[in-house]
Each structure stands twice: as C-alpha cells, then as structure tokens.
mmCIF file of C-alpha atoms in Angstrom:
data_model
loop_
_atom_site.group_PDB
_atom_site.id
_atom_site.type_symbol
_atom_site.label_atom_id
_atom_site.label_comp_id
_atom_site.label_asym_id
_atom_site.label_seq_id
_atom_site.Cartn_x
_atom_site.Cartn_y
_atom_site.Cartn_z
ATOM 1 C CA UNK A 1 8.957 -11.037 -6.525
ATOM 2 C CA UNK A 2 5.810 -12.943 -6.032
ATOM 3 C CA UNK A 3 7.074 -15.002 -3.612
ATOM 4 C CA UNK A 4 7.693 -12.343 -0.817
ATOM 5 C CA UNK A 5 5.222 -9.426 -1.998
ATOM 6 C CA UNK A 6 1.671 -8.978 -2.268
ATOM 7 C CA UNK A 7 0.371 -6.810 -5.280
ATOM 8 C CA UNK A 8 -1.772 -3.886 -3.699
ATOM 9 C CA UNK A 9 -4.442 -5.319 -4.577
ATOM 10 C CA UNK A 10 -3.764 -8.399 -2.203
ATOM 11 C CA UNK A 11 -2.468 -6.037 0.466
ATOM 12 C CA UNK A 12 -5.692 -4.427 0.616
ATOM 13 C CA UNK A 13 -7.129 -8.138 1.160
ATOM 14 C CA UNK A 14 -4.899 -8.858 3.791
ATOM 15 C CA UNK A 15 -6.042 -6.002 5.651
ATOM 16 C CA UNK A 16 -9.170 -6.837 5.693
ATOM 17 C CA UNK A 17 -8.381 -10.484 6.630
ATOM 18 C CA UNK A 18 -6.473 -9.738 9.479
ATOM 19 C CA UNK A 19 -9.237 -6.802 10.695
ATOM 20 C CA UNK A 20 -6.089 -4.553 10.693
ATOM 21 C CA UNK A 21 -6.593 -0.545 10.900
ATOM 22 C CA UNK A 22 -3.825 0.510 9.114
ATOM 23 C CA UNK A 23 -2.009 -0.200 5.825
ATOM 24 C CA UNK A 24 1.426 1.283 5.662
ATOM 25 C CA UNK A 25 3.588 0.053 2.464
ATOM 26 C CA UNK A 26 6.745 0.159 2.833
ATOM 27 C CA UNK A 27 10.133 0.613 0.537
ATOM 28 C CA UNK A 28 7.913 1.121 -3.252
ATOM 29 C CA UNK A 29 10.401 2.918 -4.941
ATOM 30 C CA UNK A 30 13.271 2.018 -3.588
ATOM 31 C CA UNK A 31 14.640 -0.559 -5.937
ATOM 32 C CA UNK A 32 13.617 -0.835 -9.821
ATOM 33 C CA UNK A 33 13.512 -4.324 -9.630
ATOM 34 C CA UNK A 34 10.138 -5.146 -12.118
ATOM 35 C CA UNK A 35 8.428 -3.890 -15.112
ATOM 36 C CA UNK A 36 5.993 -1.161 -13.735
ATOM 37 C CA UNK A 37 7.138 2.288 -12.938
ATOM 38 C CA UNK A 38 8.028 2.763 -9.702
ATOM 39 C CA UNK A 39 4.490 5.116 -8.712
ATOM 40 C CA UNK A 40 2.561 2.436 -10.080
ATOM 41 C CA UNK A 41 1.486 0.020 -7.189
ATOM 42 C CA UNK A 42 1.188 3.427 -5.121
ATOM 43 C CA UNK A 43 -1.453 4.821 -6.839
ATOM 44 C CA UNK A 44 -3.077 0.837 -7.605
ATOM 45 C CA UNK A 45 -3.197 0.623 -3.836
ATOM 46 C CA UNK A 46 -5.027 4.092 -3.598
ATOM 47 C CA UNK A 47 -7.083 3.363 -6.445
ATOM 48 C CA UNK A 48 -8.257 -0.155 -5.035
ATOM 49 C CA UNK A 49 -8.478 1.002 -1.826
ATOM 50 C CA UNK A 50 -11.399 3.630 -2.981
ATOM 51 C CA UNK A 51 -13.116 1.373 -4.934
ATOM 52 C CA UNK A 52 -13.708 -0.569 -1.628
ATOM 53 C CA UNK A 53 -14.563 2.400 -0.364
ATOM 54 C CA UNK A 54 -11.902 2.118 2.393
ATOM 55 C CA UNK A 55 -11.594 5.485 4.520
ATOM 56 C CA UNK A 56 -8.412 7.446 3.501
ATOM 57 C CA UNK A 57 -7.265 7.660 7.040
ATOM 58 C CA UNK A 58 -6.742 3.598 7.105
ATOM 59 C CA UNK A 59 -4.486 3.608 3.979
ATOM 60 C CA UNK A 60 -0.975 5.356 4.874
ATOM 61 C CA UNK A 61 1.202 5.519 1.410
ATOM 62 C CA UNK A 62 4.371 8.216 2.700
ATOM 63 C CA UNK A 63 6.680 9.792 0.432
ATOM 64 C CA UNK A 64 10.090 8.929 0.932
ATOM 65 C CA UNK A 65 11.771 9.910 4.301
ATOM 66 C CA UNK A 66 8.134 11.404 5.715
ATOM 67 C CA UNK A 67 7.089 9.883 9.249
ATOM 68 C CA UNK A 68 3.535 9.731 10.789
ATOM 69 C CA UNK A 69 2.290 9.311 14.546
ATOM 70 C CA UNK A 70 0.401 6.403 15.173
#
C-alpha cells in the first residue's frame, strides 16, 4: 500500500510541508486490506498529531458517514 498511502505519521508531515490547515483522512476502515486493525492509524494520527502539539481543531478524523462544515 506504500506506494499510494502515507502512514499517519507522514500525513502529519505533509501537512506541515504544504502549510495546509486541515488534515481530513479519508476511507480508514473501509477495506481490511493490511495487518493493523482497522482503528489503528486513526488513533496513530491522533496520537502523533499531539505529540507535535498540533491543535485538535486542524486534525479532522470522522466516523463513518459523519460530515463537517469547512
């Protein structure tokens, strides 16, 4: 999968890269396709994302079907 996914740890770098105010991820969970369980890179992304001491408003990870305003 490495070829067309970023881990959420490199996500997190990528926002920062590209000065981007938002992170949305989008379809975890939807396939089982690797060897973590499915909540894992969720809760790495929210996990990484406090160590850098990101603001919790910039980091968007919805539950399945759940929409958010811009």
């Amino acid at each position: 999968m490495k070829s067309g996914h970023t881990t959420p740890e490199e996500a997190l770098r990528v926002l920062a890269d590209v000065r981007g105010l938002h992170l949305v991820p989008i379809h975890w969970g939807t396939f089982d396709l690797a060897e973590e369980p499915l909540e894992e890179p969720p809760a790495r992304l929210l996990a990484e994302a406090r160590r850098l001491d990101l603001d919790a408003k910039r980091v968007w990870v919805l539950k399945h079907g759940e929409t958010r305003r811009w």
